[in-house]
PDB file of C-alpha atoms in Angstrom:
ATOM      1  CA  MET A 417       0.152   0.026   0.208  1.00 46.00           C
ATOM      2  CA  ASN A 418       2.678   2.578   0.625  1.00 46.00           C
ATOM      3  CA  ARG A 419       4.381   1.806  -2.495  1.00 48.00           C
ATOM      4  CA  LEU A 420       0.895   3.182  -3.699  1.00 45.00           C
ATOM      5  CA  VAL A 421       0.656   6.842  -4.797  1.00 43.00           C
ATOM      6  CA  LYS A 422      -2.407   8.110  -4.386  1.00 44.00           C
ATOM      7  CA  LYS A 423      -3.440  10.382  -7.972  1.00 43.00           C
ATOM      8  CA  THR A 424      -5.507  13.465  -7.612  1.00 41.00           C
ATOM      9  CA  LYS A 425      -8.171  14.829 -10.599  1.00 42.00           C
ATOM     10  CA  ARG A 426      -5.815  17.421 -11.169  1.00 43.00           C
ATOM     11  CA  GLN A 427      -3.001  16.780 -12.812  1.00 43.00           C
ATOM     12  CA  GLU A 428      -0.074  18.079 -12.334  1.00 43.00           C
ATOM     13  CA  LEU A 429       1.970  19.945 -15.494  1.00 39.00           C
ATOM     14  CA  PRO A 430       5.005  19.276 -16.837  1.00 42.00           C
ATOM     15  CA  SER A 431       8.639  20.473 -15.159  1.00 42.00           C
ATOM     16  CA  SER A 432       8.981  22.310 -18.322  1.00 43.00           C
ATOM     17  CA  LEU A 433       7.204  23.545 -20.963  1.00 39.00           C
ATOM     18  CA  PRO A 434       8.138  23.331 -25.043  1.00 43.00           C
ATOM     19  CA  LYS A 435       9.603  27.353 -25.263  1.00 45.00           C
ATOM     20  CA  ARG A 436       8.586  28.975 -28.190  1.00 44.00           C
ATOM     21  CA  ARG A 437      10.912  29.976 -30.767  1.00 46.00           C
ATOM     22  CA  PRO A 438      12.851  33.247 -31.101  1.00 46.00           C
ATOM     23  CA  GLY A 439      10.667  36.203 -32.791  1.00 45.00           C
ATOM     24  CA  ARG A 440       7.405  33.386 -33.821  1.00 44.00           C
ATOM     25  CA  PRO A 441       4.617  34.661 -33.503  1.00 42.00           C
ATOM     26  CA  ARG A 442       2.270  33.099 -31.931  1.00 43.00           C
ATOM     27  CA  LYS A 443      -0.397  31.102 -33.754  1.00 41.00           C
ATOM     28  CA  ALA A 444      -3.347  32.642 -34.022  1.00 40.00           C
ATOM     29  CA  SER A 445      -6.743  31.409 -32.396  1.00 39.00           C
ATOM     30  CA  PRO A 446      -9.206  30.265 -35.141  1.00 39.00           C
ATOM     31  CA  ALA A 447     -12.253  32.626 -35.967  1.00 37.00           C
ATOM     32  CA  VAL A 448     -15.285  32.673 -34.093  1.00 33.00           C
ATOM     33  CA  GLN A 449     -18.282  32.783 -36.449  1.00 36.00           C
ATOM     34  CA  LEU A 450     -20.833  34.981 -34.701  1.00 31.00           C
ATOM     35  CA  ARG A 451     -24.168  33.529 -34.576  1.00 36.00           C
ATOM     36  CA  PRO A 452     -27.456  35.202 -32.500  1.00 37.00           C
ATOM     37  CA  ALA A 453     -27.440  35.072 -29.552  1.00 36.00           C
ATOM     38  CA  THR A 454     -28.502  32.791 -27.367  1.00 42.00           C
ATOM     39  CA  ASP A 455     -29.000  31.983 -23.437  1.00 45.00           C
ATOM     40  CA  GLY A 456     -27.213  28.290 -24.102  1.00 47.00           C
ATOM     41  CA  ARG A 457     -30.830  26.923 -23.656  1.00 50.00           C
ATOM     42  CA  SER A 458     -31.863  25.818 -27.139  1.00 46.00           C
ATOM     43  CA  ARG A 459     -28.767  23.890 -28.078  1.00 46.00           C
ATOM     44  CA  THR A 460     -29.008  21.745 -24.558  1.00 47.00           C
ATOM     45  CA  LEU A 461     -32.308  21.123 -24.922  1.00 49.00           C
ATOM     46  CA  GLY A 462     -31.952  19.180 -28.654  1.00 50.00           C
ATOM     47  CA  ARG A 463     -28.922  17.286 -27.277  1.00 47.00           C
ATOM     48  CA  ARG A 464     -30.820  16.204 -24.217  1.00 48.00           C
ATOM     49  CA  ASN A 465     -33.112  15.566 -25.928  1.00 50.00           C
ATOM     50  CA  GLY A 466     -31.288  13.395 -28.416  1.00 48.00           C
ATOM     51  CA  THR A 467     -32.960  15.396 -31.342  1.00 64.00           C
ATOM     52  CA  SER A 468     -32.141  18.733 -33.544  1.00 87.00           C
ATOM     53  CA  THR A 469     -33.709  21.867 -31.481  1.00 87.00           C
ATOM     54  CA  ARG A 470     -35.746  22.438 -34.837  1.00 92.00           C
ATOM     55  CA  GLU A 471     -37.294  18.969 -34.466  1.00 93.00           C
ATOM     56  CA  LEU A 472     -37.925  19.867 -31.462  1.00 94.00           C
ATOM     57  CA  ILE A 473     -39.686  22.919 -32.345  1.00 95.00           C
ATOM     58  CA  ILE A 474     -41.939  21.682 -35.065  1.00 96.00           C
ATOM     59  CA  THR A 475     -43.282  18.450 -32.320  1.00 95.00           C
ATOM     60  CA  ARG A 476     -43.838  20.967 -29.424  1.00 96.00           C
ATOM     61  CA  ALA A 477     -45.387  22.810 -31.871  1.00 96.00           C
ATOM     62  CA  ASN A 478     -47.793  20.507 -33.497  1.00 96.00           C
ATOM     63  CA  GLU A 479     -48.581  18.979 -29.810  1.00 95.00           C
ATOM     64  CA  ILE A 480     -50.124  23.004 -29.089  1.00 96.00           C
ATOM     65  CA  ILE A 481     -51.753  23.367 -32.995  1.00 95.00           C
ATOM     66  CA  ASN A 482     -53.835  20.778 -31.934  1.00 91.00           C
ATOM     67  CA  ARG A 483     -54.956  21.512 -29.300  1.00 90.00           C
ATOM     68  CA  THR A 484     -55.183  25.262 -29.870  1.00 91.00           C
ATOM     69  CA  GLY A 485     -55.772  25.550 -33.233  1.00 89.00           C
ATOM     70  CA  VAL A 486     -53.580  27.344 -35.572  1.00 91.00           C
ATOM     71  CA  VAL A 487     -55.518  30.872 -35.656  1.00 89.00           C
ATOM     72  CA  ASP A 488     -54.630  30.756 -31.854  1.00 92.00           C
ATOM     73  CA  PHE A 489     -51.458  29.255 -31.915  1.00 94.00           C
ATOM     74  CA  ARG A 490     -48.169  31.952 -30.743  1.00 94.00           C
ATOM     75  CA  ILE A 491     -44.390  31.510 -31.407  1.00 94.00           C
ATOM     76  CA  GLU A 492     -43.881  32.965 -27.415  1.00 94.00           C
ATOM     77  CA  MET A 493     -46.728  30.324 -26.722  1.00 94.00           C
ATOM     78  CA  LEU A 494     -43.727  27.573 -27.983  1.00 95.00           C
ATOM     79  CA  ALA A 495     -41.320  29.615 -26.287  1.00 94.00           C
ATOM     80  CA  ASP A 496     -42.773  29.172 -22.748  1.00 94.00           C
ATOM     81  CA  ALA A 497     -43.841  25.326 -23.625  1.00 94.00           C
ATOM     82  CA  LEU A 498     -40.239  24.684 -24.843  1.00 94.00           C
ATOM     83  CA  GLN A 499     -38.663  27.184 -21.986  1.00 92.00           C
ATOM     84  CA  LEU A 500     -37.142  29.100 -24.570  1.00 90.00           C
ATOM     85  CA  SER A 501     -36.912  33.098 -25.364  1.00 91.00           C
ATOM     86  CA  PRO A 502     -38.796  33.556 -28.368  1.00 92.00           C
ATOM     87  CA  GLY A 503     -35.534  34.396 -29.975  1.00 92.00           C
ATOM     88  CA  ASN A 504     -34.036  30.531 -29.948  1.00 91.00           C
ATOM     89  CA  ILE A 505     -37.527  29.934 -31.550  1.00 94.00           C
ATOM     90  CA  THR A 506     -36.841  33.020 -34.596  1.00 93.00           C
ATOM     91  CA  TYR A 507     -33.543  32.093 -35.158  1.00 93.00           C
ATOM     92  CA  HIS A 508     -35.037  28.234 -37.110  1.00 94.00           C
ATOM     93  CA  PHE A 509     -38.655  30.101 -38.156  1.00 94.00           C
ATOM     94  CA  SER A 510     -38.925  33.862 -38.140  1.00 92.00           C
ATOM     95  CA  ARG A 511     -42.980  33.707 -38.527  1.00 92.00           C
ATOM     96  CA  LYS A 512     -45.701  31.173 -37.125  1.00 92.00           C
ATOM     97  CA  GLU A 513     -46.169  30.459 -40.628  1.00 90.00           C
ATOM     98  CA  GLU A 514     -43.564  29.243 -41.811  1.00 94.00           C
ATOM     99  CA  ILE A 515     -43.418  26.083 -38.349  1.00 95.00           C
ATOM    100  CA  ILE A 516     -46.804  25.457 -39.412  1.00 93.00           C
ATOM    101  CA  THR A 517     -45.873  25.058 -42.962  1.00 91.00           C
ATOM    102  CA  ALA A 518     -43.109  22.348 -41.394  1.00 95.00           C
ATOM    103  CA  ILE A 519     -45.707  20.879 -39.543  1.00 95.00           C
ATOM    104  CA  TRP A 520     -47.443  20.274 -42.904  1.00 92.00           C
ATOM    105  CA  GLU A 521     -44.618  18.768 -44.668  1.00 92.00           C
ATOM    106  CA  GLU A 522     -43.666  16.281 -42.311  1.00 94.00           C
ATOM    107  CA  TYR A 523     -47.559  15.074 -42.370  1.00 92.00           C
ATOM    108  CA  ILE A 524     -46.785  15.190 -46.022  1.00 89.00           C
ATOM    109  CA  ALA A 525     -43.708  12.855 -45.930  1.00 91.00           C
ATOM    110  CA  LEU A 526     -45.066  10.192 -43.760  1.00 91.00           C
ATOM    111  CA  LEU A 527     -47.843   9.992 -45.717  1.00 87.00           C
ATOM    112  CA  HIS A 528     -45.883   8.942 -48.418  1.00 87.00           C
ATOM    113  CA  ASP A 529     -43.913   7.122 -46.561  1.00 89.00           C
ATOM    114  CA  THR A 530     -46.842   5.077 -45.852  1.00 89.00           C
ATOM    115  CA  ALA A 531     -48.372   4.694 -48.933  1.00 88.00           C
ATOM    116  CA  ALA A 532     -44.468   3.220 -50.461  1.00 87.00           C
ATOM    117  CA  ASP A 533     -44.922   0.482 -47.381  1.00 89.00           C
ATOM    118  CA  ILE A 534     -48.590  -0.419 -48.047  1.00 89.00           C
ATOM    119  CA  ILE A 535     -49.615  -0.468 -51.931  1.00 87.00           C
ATOM    120  CA  THR A 536     -47.323  -3.386 -52.864  1.00 88.00           C
ATOM    121  CA  PRO A 537     -48.105  -5.013 -56.246  1.00 90.00           C
ATOM    122  CA  LEU A 538     -49.784  -7.958 -53.742  1.00 93.00           C
ATOM    123  CA  LEU A 539     -52.134  -5.378 -52.099  1.00 95.00           C
ATOM    124  CA  ASP A 540     -55.196  -6.542 -51.228  1.00 95.00           C
ATOM    125  CA  LEU A 541     -58.522  -5.729 -49.654  1.00 95.00           C
ATOM    126  CA  LYS A 542     -57.164  -6.040 -46.160  1.00 94.00           C
ATOM    127  CA  GLN A 543     -54.155  -3.931 -46.809  1.00 94.00           C
ATOM    128  CA  TRP A 544     -56.192  -0.868 -48.555  1.00 94.00           C
ATOM    129  CA  PHE A 545     -58.160  -0.910 -45.462  1.00 93.00           C
ATOM    130  CA  LEU A 546     -54.552  -0.603 -43.031  1.00 92.00           C
ATOM    131  CA  PHE A 547     -53.649   2.583 -45.393  1.00 91.00           C
ATOM    132  CA  PHE A 548     -56.501   3.991 -44.871  1.00 90.00           C
ATOM    133  CA  ARG A 549     -56.700   3.448 -41.439  1.00 89.00           C
ATOM    134  CA  THR A 550     -52.676   4.505 -40.257  1.00 90.00           C
ATOM    135  CA  ALA A 551     -53.788   7.416 -42.840  1.00 87.00           C
ATOM    136  CA  ALA A 552     -55.898   8.107 -41.289  1.00 86.00           C
ATOM    137  CA  LEU A 553     -54.188   8.196 -37.469  1.00 86.00           C
ATOM    138  CA  LYS A 554     -51.792  10.041 -38.710  1.00 88.00           C
ATOM    139  CA  ALA A 555     -53.855  12.959 -39.818  1.00 86.00           C
ATOM    140  CA  VAL A 556     -55.215  12.993 -36.640  1.00 85.00           C
ATOM    141  CA  ASN A 557     -51.615  13.677 -34.909  1.00 89.00           C
ATOM    142  CA  TYR A 558     -51.124  16.340 -37.229  1.00 91.00           C
ATOM    143  CA  ALA A 559     -55.216  17.415 -37.282  1.00 86.00           C
ATOM    144  CA  GLY A 560     -54.521  21.154 -35.567  1.00 88.00           C
ATOM    145  CA  VAL A 561     -52.959  22.037 -39.780  1.00 89.00           C
ATOM    146  CA  THR A 562     -54.382  19.792 -41.339  1.00 85.00           C
ATOM    147  CA  SER A 563     -57.231  20.974 -40.728  1.00 82.00           C
ATOM    148  CA  TYR A 564     -56.292  24.392 -41.463  1.00 85.00           C
ATOM    149  CA  TYR A 565     -54.990  23.601 -44.706  1.00 82.00           C
ATOM    150  CA  PHE A 566     -58.619  21.430 -46.048  1.00 78.00           C
ATOM    151  CA  GLY A 567     -60.727  23.635 -43.821  1.00 74.00           C
ATOM    152  CA  ASP A 568     -60.027  27.215 -43.543  1.00 74.00           C
ATOM    153  CA  MET A 569     -61.402  29.132 -45.869  1.00 73.00           C
ATOM    154  CA  GLY A 570     -58.332  31.912 -46.422  1.00 76.00           C
ATOM    155  CA  THR A 571     -56.021  29.334 -46.474  1.00 77.00           C
ATOM    156  CA  LEU A 572     -57.782  27.122 -49.240  1.00 73.00           C
ATOM    157  CA  LEU A 573     -57.512  30.045 -50.999  1.00 77.00           C
ATOM    158  CA  ARG A 574     -54.322  31.422 -50.105  1.00 79.00           C
ATOM    159  CA  GLU A 575     -52.843  27.936 -50.475  1.00 77.00           C
ATOM    160  CA  ASN A 576     -54.621  25.880 -53.069  1.00 79.00           C
ATOM    161  CA  GLU A 577     -51.576  25.540 -55.448  1.00 82.00           C
ATOM    162  CA  THR A 578     -50.088  23.538 -52.343  1.00 79.00           C
ATOM    163  CA  CYS A 579     -53.037  21.938 -51.692  1.00 78.00           C
ATOM    164  CA  ARG A 580     -54.144  21.074 -55.152  1.00 82.00           C
ATOM    165  CA  ARG A 581     -50.786  19.249 -55.471  1.00 84.00           C
ATOM    166  CA  GLN A 582     -51.609  17.354 -53.046  1.00 82.00           C
ATOM    167  CA  ILE A 583     -55.065  16.319 -53.546  1.00 83.00           C
ATOM    168  CA  GLU A 584     -53.332  15.032 -57.121  1.00 88.00           C
ATOM    169  CA  ARG A 585     -50.556  12.880 -55.826  1.00 86.00           C
ATOM    170  CA  SER A 586     -53.625  11.672 -53.032  1.00 86.00           C
ATOM    171  CA  ARG A 587     -55.491  10.369 -56.616  1.00 90.00           C
ATOM    172  CA  GLU A 588     -52.695   9.292 -58.064  1.00 90.00           C
ATOM    173  CA  LEU A 589     -51.789   6.697 -55.058  1.00 89.00           C
ATOM    174  CA  ILE A 590     -55.547   6.178 -54.801  1.00 91.00           C
ATOM    175  CA  PHE A 591     -56.280   4.683 -58.547  1.00 93.00           C
ATOM    176  CA  ALA A 592     -52.669   3.021 -58.165  1.00 92.00           C
ATOM    177  CA  GLY A 593     -53.805   1.209 -55.077  1.00 93.00           C
ATOM    178  CA  TYR A 594     -57.638   0.368 -57.147  1.00 94.00           C
ATOM    179  CA  ASP A 595     -55.233  -1.058 -59.911  1.00 95.00           C
ATOM    180  CA  ALA A 596     -53.377  -3.495 -57.844  1.00 95.00           C
ATOM    181  CA  LEU A 597     -56.811  -4.498 -56.702  1.00 96.00           C
ATOM    182  CA  VAL A 598     -58.074  -5.687 -59.490  1.00 97.00           C
ATOM    183  CA  ARG A 599     -55.087  -7.039 -60.754  1.00 96.00           C
ATOM    184  CA  ASN A 600     -55.020  -9.565 -57.810  1.00 97.00           C
ATOM    185  CA  GLY A 601     -57.870 -10.373 -58.155  1.00 97.00           C
ATOM    186  CA  TYR A 602     -60.219  -8.098 -55.844  1.00 97.00           C
ATOM    187  CA  MET A 603     -61.951  -5.463 -57.751  1.00 97.00           C
ATOM    188  CA  ASN A 604     -62.955  -5.138 -60.927  1.00 97.00           C
ATOM    189  CA  PRO A 605     -62.668  -1.967 -63.168  1.00 96.00           C
ATOM    190  CA  ILE A 606     -63.900   1.160 -62.583  1.00 95.00           C
ATOM    191  CA  GLU A 607     -64.240   2.021 -66.840  1.00 93.00           C
ATOM    192  CA  ASP A 608     -65.702   5.005 -66.190  1.00 94.00           C
ATOM    193  CA  ARG A 609     -63.226   7.650 -65.163  1.00 91.00           C
ATOM    194  CA  ARG A 610     -66.123  10.421 -64.111  1.00 93.00           C
ATOM    195  CA  ILE A 611     -67.049   7.615 -61.343  1.00 93.00           C
ATOM    196  CA  LYS A 612     -63.587   6.567 -60.404  1.00 93.00           C
ATOM    197  CA  GLN A 613     -63.108  10.051 -59.660  1.00 92.00           C
ATOM    198  CA  LEU A 614     -66.035  10.115 -57.595  1.00 91.00           C
ATOM    199  CA  THR A 615     -65.226   6.885 -56.450  1.00 91.00           C
ATOM    200  CA  PHE A 616     -61.536   8.926 -55.019  1.00 90.00           C
ATOM    201  CA  GLU A 617     -63.506  12.393 -53.620  1.00 88.00           C
ATOM    202  CA  SER A 618     -65.852  10.005 -51.270  1.00 85.00           C
ATOM    203  CA  GLN A 619     -63.026   8.455 -50.172  1.00 83.00           C
ATOM    204  CA  THR A 620     -61.104  11.211 -49.623  1.00 82.00           C
ATOM    205  CA  LEU A 621     -63.592  13.637 -48.625  1.00 79.00           C
ATOM    206  CA  MET A 622     -64.737  11.666 -45.954  1.00 76.00           C
ATOM    207  CA  MET A 623     -61.688  11.098 -44.550  1.00 74.00           C
ATOM    208  CA  ARG A 624     -61.397  15.513 -44.282  1.00 75.00           C
ATOM    209  CA  TRP A 625     -64.413  15.552 -42.899  1.00 78.00           C
ATOM    210  CA  TRP A 626     -64.230  12.736 -39.997  1.00 76.00           C
ATOM    211  CA  ILE A 627     -60.824  14.388 -38.880  1.00 70.00           C
ATOM    212  CA  ASN A 628     -62.581  17.962 -37.864  1.00 72.00           C
ATOM    213  CA  HIS A 629     -65.500  15.716 -36.439  1.00 78.00           C
ATOM    214  CA  ALA A 630     -63.535  13.058 -34.539  1.00 75.00           C
ATOM    215  CA  ARG A 631     -61.057  15.660 -32.394  1.00 72.00           C
ATOM    216  CA  ILE A 632     -64.781  16.567 -31.172  1.00 78.00           C
ATOM    217  CA  ARG A 633     -66.704  13.648 -30.680  1.00 85.00           C
ATOM    218  CA  TYR A 634     -64.492  11.338 -29.802  1.00 85.00           C
ATOM    219  CA  SER A 635     -61.461  11.321 -26.715  1.00 86.00           C
ATOM    220  CA  ASP A 636     -57.780  10.142 -27.488  1.00 82.00           C
ATOM    221  CA  PRO A 637     -58.309   7.085 -26.559  1.00 88.00           C
ATOM    222  CA  GLU A 638     -61.952   6.489 -28.377  1.00 88.00           C
ATOM    223  CA  LEU A 639     -60.255   7.829 -31.688  1.00 84.00           C
ATOM    224  CA  PRO A 640     -59.003   3.905 -33.158  1.00 86.00           C
ATOM    225  CA  ALA A 641     -61.780   2.336 -32.597  1.00 88.00           C
ATOM    226  CA  ALA A 642     -64.223   5.108 -34.043  1.00 86.00           C
ATOM    227  CA  THR A 643     -61.217   5.389 -37.109  1.00 84.00           C
ATOM    228  CA  ASP A 644     -61.913   1.533 -37.691  1.00 88.00           C
ATOM    229  CA  ARG A 645     -65.474   2.467 -38.049  1.00 87.00           C
ATOM    230  CA  TYR A 646     -64.798   5.383 -40.344  1.00 86.00           C
ATOM    231  CA  ILE A 647     -62.463   3.540 -42.882  1.00 87.00           C
ATOM    232  CA  ALA A 648     -64.893   0.713 -42.875  1.00 88.00           C
ATOM    233  CA  LEU A 649     -67.821   3.153 -43.939  1.00 86.00           C
ATOM    234  CA  SER A 650     -65.532   4.447 -46.497  1.00 86.00           C
ATOM    235  CA  LEU A 651     -64.808   1.048 -48.445  1.00 91.00           C
ATOM    236  CA  LEU A 652     -68.296   0.247 -48.503  1.00 89.00           C
ATOM    237  CA  GLN A 653     -67.887   3.342 -51.487  1.00 89.00           C
ATOM    238  CA  LEU A 654     -65.956  -0.256 -53.390  1.00 93.00           C
ATOM    239  CA  LEU A 655     -68.504  -2.475 -52.529  1.00 94.00           C
ATOM    240  CA  PRO A 656     -70.092  -2.503 -56.435  1.00 94.00           C
ATOM    241  CA  TYR A 657     -67.107  -3.218 -57.962  1.00 96.00           C
ATOM    242  CA  LEU A 658     -65.872  -6.148 -55.395  1.00 97.00           C
ATOM    243  CA  THR A 659     -65.108  -9.445 -56.488  1.00 97.00           C
ATOM    244  CA  GLU A 660     -66.502 -12.197 -54.592  1.00 97.00           C
ATOM    245  CA  SER A 661     -63.132 -12.212 -53.068  1.00 96.00           C
ATOM    246  CA  GLY A 662     -62.799  -8.686 -52.326  1.00 96.00           C
ATOM    247  CA  LYS A 663     -66.128  -9.300 -50.757  1.00 96.00           C
ATOM    248  CA  HIS A 664     -65.002 -11.496 -48.263  1.00 96.00           C
ATOM    249  CA  GLN A 665     -62.586  -9.379 -46.994  1.00 95.00           C
ATOM    250  CA  LEU A 666     -64.379  -6.468 -46.514  1.00 95.00           C
ATOM    251  CA  ASP A 667     -66.799  -9.048 -44.433  1.00 94.00           C
ATOM    252  CA  SER A 668     -64.150 -10.381 -41.916  1.00 93.00           C
ATOM    253  CA  ILE A 669     -62.824  -6.728 -42.112  1.00 92.00           C
ATOM    254  CA  ILE A 670     -66.700  -5.417 -40.505  1.00 90.00           C
ATOM    255  CA  ASN A 671     -66.767  -8.394 -37.938  1.00 89.00           C
ATOM    256  CA  LEU A 672     -63.534  -7.686 -37.004  1.00 84.00           C
ATOM    257  CA  ILE A 673     -64.638  -3.975 -36.033  1.00 82.00           C
ATOM    258  CA  GLN A 674     -68.152  -4.560 -34.877  1.00 63.00           C
TER     259      GLN A 674
END
């Protein structure tokens, strides 16, 4: 024991430091990039949660907007919820409209990922039900912003091009689903394109209406069961075109959710 030397946390400096060559200037410190002044909590918050501050802002803003709606949402409200200064928020998003757009874009990206995972060449009616169910629950998770984009008249006029592109993209996905169901023997072709368009609109418009209705009528624990019922109701739009295999799968879906 006497031979052991107890180490302290502080390391002793070496007895002799390397000498600087005479006349050689000291190495300059690296330049410091100027950034907007913050109190440091923004970066600390992002590191502590294992994600970026921008992502945290979008996530918490979406939670608030789902409760308050877009009109009553304020950056100051978001800053209080994140325990940040408003400057930390505006460093990433200069206006609340930019936050709303970022939430919408995140929702659309998730929706497209869902379609890519579920709408495959082997699509059957049960997977079709699963696609609509998953898409509906994602819409509920972004209800404040999706209701704003699809339900507010001012937004519909201002964001007409954005909404039109999303509707066109949705139609492409739904029509691809119809075609896959036809190829796999669960559905007969809808020959009249006008009827095909009306079938698409009846399914998607019902879901948009349901999002607003469900948030008012049902509690969070009740939403999944309510979702199943509404999705099954939307599938009834396909009933005139289902083959016997398709009708059999629809019956099994309805029996499961009763």
